[in-house]
């Protein structure tokens, strides 16, 4: 059936009308984002993001704020808040993967530990207290990089440097024998305001994992 001149005129307006609607939607979305808390340069933390002592709440909201600020802060042991005050259950754990590597500042006793480039974190509570915090550094997926990171922390964490000697030879022996699926090295725990333990795990696939666990001093 032939299309009338009037219908052709109406159809010719349709793409333009759709374009106006699309542009309007983009402008509205941009305005909404600009008004969002996420785009503020230094957004103020709410009570569900930072605890009463300035520690990061160990909750989704707290980790969201750490993503924006680029820093997560935790106090372990004496002087620290209870699990419930940090948003944790009496006995349980909470994990977070950060949108970008962040700095983690951990206070234990009179010592303060600063660890940069952390990709993920797991906090564990027991008997109503914060029992441990485990950090997973970014860029430690290959053995040489993971070993280098461990060695870079030895002095500041108070590890015995001899625990990190001969690791490549031990790994070569593991690969030569072909026994077992993983090769694991545990360094520490150290003495100080917090007990710090580092763990390296090498898999036969070639992948490597590294984590740093902080626990209250005994």
mmCIF file of C-alpha atoms in Angstrom:
data_model
loop_
_atom_site.group_PDB
_atom_site.id
_atom_site.type_symbol
_atom_site.label_atom_id
_atom_site.label_comp_id
_atom_site.label_asym_id
_atom_site.label_seq_id
_atom_site.Cartn_x
_atom_site.Cartn_y
_atom_site.Cartn_z
ATOM 1 C CA UNK A 1 0.000 0.000 0.000
ATOM 2 C CA UNK A 2 1.478 3.414 -0.946
ATOM 3 C CA UNK A 3 2.587 5.644 1.931
ATOM 4 C CA UNK A 4 0.876 9.007 1.973
ATOM 5 C CA UNK A 5 2.781 12.282 2.040
ATOM 6 C CA UNK A 6 1.484 12.957 5.572
ATOM 7 C CA UNK A 7 2.761 9.571 6.796
ATOM 8 C CA UNK A 8 6.161 10.207 5.210
ATOM 9 C CA UNK A 9 6.375 13.551 7.058
ATOM 10 C CA UNK A 10 5.549 11.849 10.369
ATOM 11 C CA UNK A 11 8.105 9.112 9.784
ATOM 12 C CA UNK A 12 10.780 11.662 8.927
ATOM 13 C CA UNK A 13 10.392 13.148 12.425
ATOM 14 C CA UNK A 14 10.800 9.783 14.176
ATOM 15 C CA UNK A 15 14.653 9.508 14.111
ATOM 16 C CA UNK A 16 14.989 13.095 15.317
ATOM 17 C CA UNK A 17 12.516 12.493 18.138
ATOM 18 C CA UNK A 18 14.372 9.358 19.204
ATOM 19 C CA UNK A 19 17.658 11.265 19.135
ATOM 20 C CA UNK A 20 16.202 13.947 21.403
ATOM 21 C CA UNK A 21 15.018 11.284 23.848
ATOM 22 C CA UNK A 22 18.427 9.563 23.847
ATOM 23 C CA UNK A 23 20.289 12.844 24.373
ATOM 24 C CA UNK A 24 17.867 13.751 27.138
ATOM 25 C CA UNK A 25 18.524 10.414 28.824
ATOM 26 C CA UNK A 26 22.294 10.880 28.603
ATOM 27 C CA UNK A 27 22.064 14.403 30.030
ATOM 28 C CA UNK A 28 19.866 13.175 32.879
ATOM 29 C CA UNK A 29 22.251 10.281 33.629
ATOM 30 C CA UNK A 30 25.253 12.624 33.556
ATOM 31 C CA UNK A 31 23.511 15.022 35.924
ATOM 32 C CA UNK A 32 22.650 12.151 38.276
ATOM 33 C CA UNK A 33 26.259 10.947 38.281
ATOM 34 C CA UNK A 34 27.558 14.475 38.874
ATOM 35 C CA UNK A 35 25.287 14.739 41.896
ATOM 36 C CA UNK A 36 26.423 11.313 43.148
ATOM 37 C CA UNK A 37 28.484 10.810 46.304
ATOM 38 C CA UNK A 38 30.930 8.776 44.177
ATOM 39 C CA UNK A 39 32.098 11.799 42.198
ATOM 40 C CA UNK A 40 32.866 13.985 45.189
ATOM 41 C CA UNK A 41 36.597 14.572 45.509
ATOM 42 C CA UNK A 42 36.661 14.152 49.294
ATOM 43 C CA UNK A 43 33.263 12.804 50.351
ATOM 44 C CA UNK A 44 32.487 12.857 54.059
ATOM 45 C CA UNK A 45 32.215 9.392 55.584
ATOM 46 C CA UNK A 46 28.927 8.365 57.161
ATOM 47 C CA UNK A 47 28.645 6.381 60.391
ATOM 48 C CA UNK A 48 28.214 3.132 58.463
ATOM 49 C CA UNK A 49 31.470 3.798 56.586
ATOM 50 C CA UNK A 50 33.818 4.876 59.377
ATOM 51 C CA UNK A 51 33.750 3.678 62.970
ATOM 52 C CA UNK A 52 33.874 5.917 66.039
ATOM 53 C CA UNK A 53 37.692 5.717 66.266
ATOM 54 C CA UNK A 54 38.244 6.441 62.565
ATOM 55 C CA UNK A 55 38.682 2.801 61.582
ATOM 56 C CA UNK A 56 37.113 1.581 58.366
ATOM 57 C CA UNK A 57 33.817 -0.187 58.976
ATOM 58 C CA UNK A 58 34.334 -3.777 57.843
ATOM 59 C CA UNK A 59 31.129 -3.758 55.824
ATOM 60 C CA UNK A 60 30.150 -3.168 52.207
ATOM 61 C CA UNK A 61 29.585 0.513 52.987
ATOM 62 C CA UNK A 62 32.943 0.808 54.728
ATOM 63 C CA UNK A 63 34.775 -0.846 51.864
ATOM 64 C CA UNK A 64 32.942 1.414 49.392
ATOM 65 C CA UNK A 65 34.391 4.410 51.217
ATOM 66 C CA UNK A 66 37.866 2.826 51.195
ATOM 67 C CA UNK A 67 37.531 2.462 47.418
ATOM 68 C CA UNK A 68 36.861 6.182 47.064
ATOM 69 C CA UNK A 69 39.398 7.394 49.631
ATOM 70 C CA UNK A 70 42.040 4.859 48.590
ATOM 71 C CA UNK A 71 42.797 3.911 52.210
ATOM 72 C CA UNK A 72 41.462 1.311 54.661
ATOM 73 C CA UNK A 73 42.297 1.644 58.374
ATOM 74 C CA UNK A 74 42.098 -1.087 61.004
ATOM 75 C CA UNK A 75 43.138 -1.401 64.663
ATOM 76 C CA UNK A 76 43.876 -4.829 66.124
ATOM 77 C CA UNK A 77 44.053 -5.943 69.738
ATOM 78 C CA UNK A 78 44.087 -3.654 72.758
ATOM 79 C CA UNK A 79 42.319 -0.376 72.106
ATOM 80 C CA UNK A 80 40.483 -1.741 69.085
ATOM 81 C CA UNK A 81 36.724 -1.783 68.679
ATOM 82 C CA UNK A 82 34.584 -4.871 69.101
ATOM 83 C CA UNK A 83 33.445 -6.914 66.128
ATOM 84 C CA UNK A 84 29.913 -5.511 66.297
ATOM 85 C CA UNK A 85 31.228 -1.930 66.432
ATOM 86 C CA UNK A 86 33.062 -2.673 63.179
ATOM 87 C CA UNK A 87 29.993 -4.218 61.552
ATOM 88 C CA UNK A 88 31.160 -7.826 61.895
ATOM 89 C CA UNK A 89 29.257 -10.758 63.410
ATOM 90 C CA UNK A 90 30.299 -12.244 66.751
ATOM 91 C CA UNK A 91 32.045 -15.057 64.880
ATOM 92 C CA UNK A 92 32.462 -14.807 61.130
ATOM 93 C CA UNK A 93 34.308 -13.076 58.344
ATOM 94 C CA UNK A 94 33.935 -10.375 55.724
ATOM 95 C CA UNK A 95 35.884 -10.112 52.481
ATOM 96 C CA UNK A 96 36.259 -7.318 49.965
ATOM 97 C CA UNK A 97 37.833 -6.947 46.545
ATOM 98 C CA UNK A 98 38.752 -3.332 45.940
ATOM 99 C CA UNK A 99 37.982 -1.583 42.663
ATOM 100 C CA UNK A 100 41.590 -0.408 42.569
ATOM 101 C CA UNK A 101 44.568 -1.223 44.803
ATOM 102 C CA UNK A 102 44.361 0.674 48.090
ATOM 103 C CA UNK A 103 46.647 1.467 51.006
ATOM 104 C CA UNK A 104 45.885 -0.410 54.221
ATOM 105 C CA UNK A 105 46.981 1.033 57.565
ATOM 106 C CA UNK A 106 46.925 -1.425 60.465
ATOM 107 C CA UNK A 107 47.544 -0.320 64.045
ATOM 108 C CA UNK A 108 48.543 -2.857 66.660
ATOM 109 C CA UNK A 109 49.659 -1.727 70.099
ATOM 110 C CA UNK A 110 52.125 1.104 69.532
ATOM 111 C CA UNK A 111 53.068 -0.103 66.050
ATOM 112 C CA UNK A 112 51.548 1.022 62.762
ATOM 113 C CA UNK A 113 51.932 -1.008 59.580
ATOM 114 C CA UNK A 114 51.357 0.599 56.188
ATOM 115 C CA UNK A 115 50.909 -1.699 53.196
ATOM 116 C CA UNK A 116 50.320 -0.301 49.713
ATOM 117 C CA UNK A 117 48.739 -1.837 46.610
ATOM 118 C CA UNK A 118 46.262 -4.151 48.311
ATOM 119 C CA UNK A 119 43.737 -5.747 45.961
ATOM 120 C CA UNK A 120 41.594 -7.586 48.514
ATOM 121 C CA UNK A 121 41.092 -8.030 52.250
ATOM 122 C CA UNK A 122 39.475 -10.542 54.598
ATOM 123 C CA UNK A 123 38.590 -9.702 58.205
ATOM 124 C CA UNK A 124 37.776 -12.489 60.679
ATOM 125 C CA UNK A 125 35.997 -12.093 64.014
ATOM 126 C CA UNK A 126 35.952 -14.527 66.941
ATOM 127 C CA UNK A 127 34.313 -14.234 70.360
ATOM 128 C CA UNK A 128 33.135 -10.733 69.542
ATOM 129 C CA UNK A 129 36.589 -9.368 68.693
ATOM 130 C CA UNK A 130 38.507 -8.706 65.488
ATOM 131 C CA UNK A 131 40.683 -11.814 65.292
ATOM 132 C CA UNK A 132 42.688 -11.259 62.111
ATOM 133 C CA UNK A 133 42.995 -9.236 58.930
ATOM 134 C CA UNK A 134 44.473 -10.855 55.826
ATOM 135 C CA UNK A 135 45.683 -8.716 52.933
ATOM 136 C CA UNK A 136 46.107 -9.847 49.340
ATOM 137 C CA UNK A 137 48.609 -7.639 47.486
ATOM 138 C CA UNK A 138 48.152 -6.684 43.864
ATOM 139 C CA UNK A 139 50.733 -7.876 41.330
ATOM 140 C CA UNK A 140 51.846 -10.986 43.223
ATOM 141 C CA UNK A 141 50.577 -13.626 40.801
ATOM 142 C CA UNK A 142 54.050 -14.692 39.644
ATOM 143 C CA UNK A 143 56.738 -16.230 41.868
ATOM 144 C CA UNK A 144 59.539 -13.644 41.329
ATOM 145 C CA UNK A 145 57.216 -10.695 42.024
ATOM 146 C CA UNK A 146 55.681 -12.361 45.087
ATOM 147 C CA UNK A 147 59.085 -13.214 46.575
ATOM 148 C CA UNK A 148 60.296 -9.661 45.939
ATOM 149 C CA UNK A 149 57.249 -8.280 47.755
ATOM 150 C CA UNK A 150 57.810 -10.566 50.734
ATOM 151 C CA UNK A 151 61.443 -9.501 50.972
ATOM 152 C CA UNK A 152 60.485 -5.829 50.764
ATOM 153 C CA UNK A 153 58.309 -6.259 53.873
ATOM 154 C CA UNK A 154 60.795 -8.254 55.966
ATOM 155 C CA UNK A 155 62.384 -5.355 57.836
ATOM 156 C CA UNK A 156 59.184 -3.398 58.532
ATOM 157 C CA UNK A 157 57.321 -6.501 59.716
ATOM 158 C CA UNK A 158 60.214 -7.768 61.823
ATOM 159 C CA UNK A 159 60.681 -11.058 59.994
ATOM 160 C CA UNK A 160 63.897 -13.040 60.215
ATOM 161 C CA UNK A 161 65.551 -12.471 56.827
ATOM 162 C CA UNK A 162 66.933 -16.016 56.863
ATOM 163 C CA UNK A 163 63.380 -17.322 56.401
ATOM 164 C CA UNK A 164 63.418 -15.832 52.911
ATOM 165 C CA UNK A 165 66.773 -17.251 51.844
ATOM 166 C CA UNK A 166 67.107 -20.059 49.320
ATOM 167 C CA UNK A 167 63.486 -19.937 48.189
ATOM 168 C CA UNK A 168 64.331 -20.318 44.502
ATOM 169 C CA UNK A 169 66.439 -23.408 45.238
ATOM 170 C CA UNK A 170 63.633 -24.925 47.288
ATOM 171 C CA UNK A 171 61.156 -24.217 44.498
ATOM 172 C CA UNK A 172 63.485 -25.819 41.949
ATOM 173 C CA UNK A 173 63.664 -28.932 44.131
ATOM 174 C CA UNK A 174 59.861 -29.012 44.342
ATOM 175 C CA UNK A 175 59.602 -28.839 40.552
ATOM 176 C CA UNK A 176 62.308 -31.475 40.109
ATOM 177 C CA UNK A 177 60.706 -34.060 42.390
ATOM 178 C CA UNK A 178 57.203 -33.601 40.997
ATOM 179 C CA UNK A 179 55.707 -34.382 44.401
ATOM 180 C CA UNK A 180 52.609 -32.530 45.568
ATOM 181 C CA UNK A 181 50.445 -29.924 43.876
ATOM 182 C CA UNK A 182 51.658 -26.840 45.746
ATOM 183 C CA UNK A 183 54.810 -25.443 47.308
ATOM 184 C CA UNK A 184 54.091 -23.248 50.331
ATOM 185 C CA UNK A 185 56.369 -20.943 52.287
ATOM 186 C CA UNK A 186 55.244 -19.417 55.598
ATOM 187 C CA UNK A 187 57.248 -16.536 57.063
ATOM 188 C CA UNK A 188 56.705 -15.352 60.628
ATOM 189 C CA UNK A 189 54.767 -14.656 62.714
ATOM 190 C CA UNK A 190 56.704 -11.631 63.835
ATOM 191 C CA UNK A 191 56.783 -10.061 67.283
ATOM 192 C CA UNK A 192 55.495 -6.540 67.764
ATOM 193 C CA UNK A 193 52.265 -4.651 68.113
ATOM 194 C CA UNK A 194 50.726 -7.235 65.791
ATOM 195 C CA UNK A 195 51.798 -10.688 64.738
ATOM 196 C CA UNK A 196 52.393 -10.665 60.986
ATOM 197 C CA UNK A 197 52.574 -13.853 58.936
ATOM 198 C CA UNK A 198 53.314 -13.999 55.225
ATOM 199 C CA UNK A 199 52.322 -16.957 53.063
ATOM 200 C CA UNK A 200 53.529 -17.766 49.557
ATOM 201 C CA UNK A 201 51.894 -20.576 47.596
ATOM 202 C CA UNK A 202 53.192 -21.768 44.231
ATOM 203 C CA UNK A 203 50.993 -24.003 42.063
ATOM 204 C CA UNK A 204 52.256 -26.397 39.438
ATOM 205 C CA UNK A 205 50.324 -24.395 36.855
ATOM 206 C CA UNK A 206 52.849 -21.607 37.496
ATOM 207 C CA UNK A 207 50.433 -19.359 39.380
ATOM 208 C CA UNK A 208 51.457 -17.885 42.734
ATOM 209 C CA UNK A 209 49.415 -16.417 45.571
ATOM 210 C CA UNK A 210 50.629 -14.269 48.430
ATOM 211 C CA UNK A 211 48.886 -13.046 51.551
ATOM 212 C CA UNK A 212 49.775 -11.152 54.716
ATOM 213 C CA UNK A 213 47.886 -11.963 57.911
ATOM 214 C CA UNK A 214 47.829 -9.586 60.879
ATOM 215 C CA UNK A 215 46.711 -10.857 64.287
ATOM 216 C CA UNK A 216 46.662 -9.225 67.724
ATOM 217 C CA UNK A 217 49.883 -9.629 69.697
ATOM 218 C CA UNK A 218 49.710 -12.247 72.430
#
